[in-house]
Amino acid sequence: MERPHFDIVASGARMRAIRQERKISVKQVMEYMGVESTQAVYKWGGGKCFPQAYILIALAIKYNV
């Protein structure tokens, strides 16, 4: 069985697009997630890294997807 491929850049672009469509600021995400800087949010949206699973679930709730 072949493992699934996840496009980190496309995923980041989608997370950023959803956040912007919902008019949610990076600062609001930072505060909601309890992270200390906006850098993590920018990394996720920029396709630099995937958020951890629990963060991805929380973002899905925040973004209503």
Short mmCIF file of N, CA and C in Angstrom, two decimals:
data_model
loop_
_atom_site.label_atom_id
_atom_site.label_comp_id
_atom_site.label_asym_id
_atom_site.label_seq_id
_atom_site.Cartn_x
_atom_site.Cartn_y
_atom_site.Cartn_z
N MET A 1 0.85 -1.18 0.00
CA MET A 1 0.00 0.00 0.00
C MET A 1 0.89 1.24 0.00
N GLU A 2 0.58 2.15 -0.86
CA GLU A 2 1.35 3.38 -0.97
C GLU A 2 0.84 4.42 0.03
N ARG A 3 1.76 5.10 0.67
CA ARG A 3 1.33 6.11 1.64
C ARG A 3 0.89 7.37 0.91
N PRO A 4 -0.07 8.09 1.47
CA PRO A 4 -0.58 9.29 0.79
C PRO A 4 0.48 10.39 0.74
N HIS A 5 0.38 11.20 -0.27
CA HIS A 5 1.28 12.34 -0.43
C HIS A 5 0.52 13.61 -0.07
N PHE A 6 1.13 14.43 0.76
CA PHE A 6 0.53 15.70 1.15
C PHE A 6 1.41 16.83 0.64
N ASP A 7 0.83 17.73 -0.08
CA ASP A 7 1.55 18.88 -0.64
C ASP A 7 1.58 19.98 0.40
N ILE A 8 2.72 20.18 1.03
CA ILE A 8 2.84 21.14 2.13
C ILE A 8 2.58 22.57 1.66
N VAL A 9 3.04 22.90 0.45
CA VAL A 9 2.85 24.26 -0.06
C VAL A 9 1.37 24.51 -0.37
N ALA A 10 0.72 23.56 -1.03
CA ALA A 10 -0.70 23.71 -1.35
C ALA A 10 -1.55 23.73 -0.07
N SER A 11 -1.18 22.91 0.89
CA SER A 11 -1.91 22.89 2.16
C SER A 11 -1.78 24.22 2.88
N GLY A 12 -0.59 24.76 2.89
CA GLY A 12 -0.36 26.06 3.53
C GLY A 12 -1.15 27.16 2.84
N ALA A 13 -1.14 27.14 1.51
CA ALA A 13 -1.89 28.14 0.75
C ALA A 13 -3.38 28.04 1.05
N ARG A 14 -3.87 26.81 1.19
CA ARG A 14 -5.29 26.62 1.48
C ARG A 14 -5.63 27.12 2.89
N MET A 15 -4.76 26.81 3.86
CA MET A 15 -4.99 27.30 5.22
C MET A 15 -5.01 28.83 5.26
N ARG A 16 -4.08 29.44 4.54
CA ARG A 16 -4.01 30.91 4.49
C ARG A 16 -5.26 31.48 3.81
N ALA A 17 -5.67 30.86 2.70
CA ALA A 17 -6.84 31.35 1.97
C ALA A 17 -8.11 31.25 2.83
N ILE A 18 -8.28 30.14 3.51
CA ILE A 18 -9.46 29.97 4.37
C ILE A 18 -9.45 31.02 5.47
N ARG A 19 -8.29 31.23 6.10
CA ARG A 19 -8.19 32.22 7.17
C ARG A 19 -8.57 33.61 6.65
N GLN A 20 -8.07 33.95 5.47
CA GLN A 20 -8.35 35.26 4.90
C GLN A 20 -9.81 35.39 4.47
N GLU A 21 -10.38 34.32 3.90
CA GLU A 21 -11.80 34.34 3.51
C GLU A 21 -12.70 34.57 4.72
N ARG A 22 -12.30 33.98 5.86
CA ARG A 22 -13.10 34.11 7.08
C ARG A 22 -12.79 35.40 7.84
N LYS A 23 -11.83 36.18 7.28
CA LYS A 23 -11.41 37.45 7.89
C LYS A 23 -10.91 37.25 9.32
N ILE A 24 -10.09 36.20 9.48
CA ILE A 24 -9.46 35.90 10.76
C ILE A 24 -8.00 36.34 10.65
N SER A 25 -7.57 37.19 11.56
CA SER A 25 -6.20 37.69 11.50
C SER A 25 -5.22 36.65 12.05
N VAL A 26 -3.97 36.81 11.68
CA VAL A 26 -2.92 35.95 12.20
C VAL A 26 -2.85 36.09 13.71
N LYS A 27 -3.01 37.30 14.21
CA LYS A 27 -2.99 37.53 15.65
C LYS A 27 -4.12 36.78 16.35
N GLN A 28 -5.30 36.75 15.73
CA GLN A 28 -6.43 36.02 16.33
C GLN A 28 -6.12 34.53 16.40
N VAL A 29 -5.51 33.99 15.36
CA VAL A 29 -5.13 32.57 15.37
C VAL A 29 -4.08 32.33 16.45
N MET A 30 -3.10 33.20 16.54
CA MET A 30 -2.05 33.09 17.54
C MET A 30 -2.67 33.05 18.94
N GLU A 31 -3.57 33.96 19.22
CA GLU A 31 -4.20 34.01 20.54
C GLU A 31 -5.08 32.79 20.79
N TYR A 32 -5.83 32.35 19.78
CA TYR A 32 -6.70 31.19 19.90
C TYR A 32 -5.89 29.93 20.20
N MET A 33 -4.74 29.79 19.53
CA MET A 33 -3.92 28.61 19.69
C MET A 33 -3.01 28.70 20.92
N GLY A 34 -2.85 29.89 21.46
CA GLY A 34 -2.01 30.05 22.63
C GLY A 34 -0.52 30.01 22.32
N VAL A 35 -0.17 30.31 21.07
CA VAL A 35 1.24 30.39 20.72
C VAL A 35 1.74 31.78 21.03
N GLU A 36 3.04 31.91 21.23
CA GLU A 36 3.59 33.17 21.73
C GLU A 36 3.97 34.16 20.65
N SER A 37 3.99 33.72 19.39
CA SER A 37 4.30 34.66 18.31
C SER A 37 3.52 34.26 17.07
N THR A 38 3.50 35.16 16.13
CA THR A 38 2.78 34.89 14.87
C THR A 38 3.60 34.03 13.92
N GLN A 39 4.86 33.80 14.24
CA GLN A 39 5.76 33.08 13.35
C GLN A 39 5.21 31.69 12.97
N ALA A 40 4.67 30.96 13.93
CA ALA A 40 4.14 29.62 13.63
C ALA A 40 2.99 29.71 12.64
N VAL A 41 2.10 30.66 12.84
CA VAL A 41 0.94 30.82 11.95
C VAL A 41 1.42 31.13 10.53
N TYR A 42 2.41 32.01 10.42
CA TYR A 42 2.96 32.33 9.10
C TYR A 42 3.65 31.12 8.46
N LYS A 43 4.31 30.29 9.26
CA LYS A 43 4.95 29.08 8.73
C LYS A 43 3.91 28.11 8.18
N TRP A 44 2.80 27.93 8.92
CA TRP A 44 1.75 27.03 8.45
C TRP A 44 1.17 27.54 7.14
N GLY A 45 0.83 28.82 7.10
CA GLY A 45 0.22 29.41 5.92
C GLY A 45 1.17 29.56 4.76
N GLY A 46 2.46 29.61 5.04
CA GLY A 46 3.45 29.75 3.99
C GLY A 46 3.94 28.43 3.45
N GLY A 47 3.41 27.32 3.96
CA GLY A 47 3.82 26.01 3.49
C GLY A 47 5.22 25.62 3.91
N LYS A 48 5.68 26.17 5.03
CA LYS A 48 7.01 25.85 5.54
C LYS A 48 6.99 24.60 6.43
N CYS A 49 5.87 24.37 7.10
CA CYS A 49 5.71 23.20 7.94
C CYS A 49 4.22 22.94 8.16
N PHE A 50 3.92 21.69 8.50
CA PHE A 50 2.55 21.33 8.85
C PHE A 50 2.34 21.58 10.34
N PRO A 51 1.16 22.02 10.74
CA PRO A 51 0.88 22.09 12.17
C PRO A 51 0.72 20.68 12.72
N GLN A 52 0.95 20.52 14.02
CA GLN A 52 0.73 19.23 14.65
C GLN A 52 -0.75 18.88 14.55
N ALA A 53 -1.06 17.59 14.69
CA ALA A 53 -2.43 17.10 14.48
C ALA A 53 -3.44 17.83 15.36
N TYR A 54 -3.13 18.02 16.64
CA TYR A 54 -4.10 18.68 17.53
C TYR A 54 -4.31 20.13 17.13
N ILE A 55 -3.29 20.78 16.58
CA ILE A 55 -3.42 22.15 16.11
C ILE A 55 -4.26 22.19 14.85
N LEU A 56 -4.04 21.23 13.96
CA LEU A 56 -4.82 21.16 12.73
C LEU A 56 -6.30 20.99 13.02
N ILE A 57 -6.63 20.16 14.01
CA ILE A 57 -8.03 19.97 14.40
C ILE A 57 -8.60 21.26 14.97
N ALA A 58 -7.84 21.95 15.82
CA ALA A 58 -8.30 23.20 16.40
C ALA A 58 -8.49 24.27 15.32
N LEU A 59 -7.57 24.30 14.33
CA LEU A 59 -7.73 25.26 13.23
C LEU A 59 -8.98 24.96 12.41
N ALA A 60 -9.24 23.68 12.19
CA ALA A 60 -10.44 23.31 11.44
C ALA A 60 -11.70 23.80 12.16
N ILE A 61 -11.69 23.71 13.47
CA ILE A 61 -12.83 24.21 14.26
C ILE A 61 -12.91 25.73 14.15
N LYS A 62 -11.78 26.40 14.32
CA LYS A 62 -11.75 27.87 14.26
C LYS A 62 -12.18 28.35 12.88
N TYR A 63 -11.71 27.65 11.83
CA TYR A 63 -12.01 28.07 10.44
C TYR A 63 -13.36 27.54 9.95
N ASN A 64 -14.01 26.73 10.80
CA ASN A 64 -15.33 26.17 10.48
C ASN A 64 -15.30 25.34 9.19
N VAL A 65 -14.31 24.44 9.13
CA VAL A 65 -14.21 23.52 7.97
C VAL A 65 -14.16 22.09 8.45
#
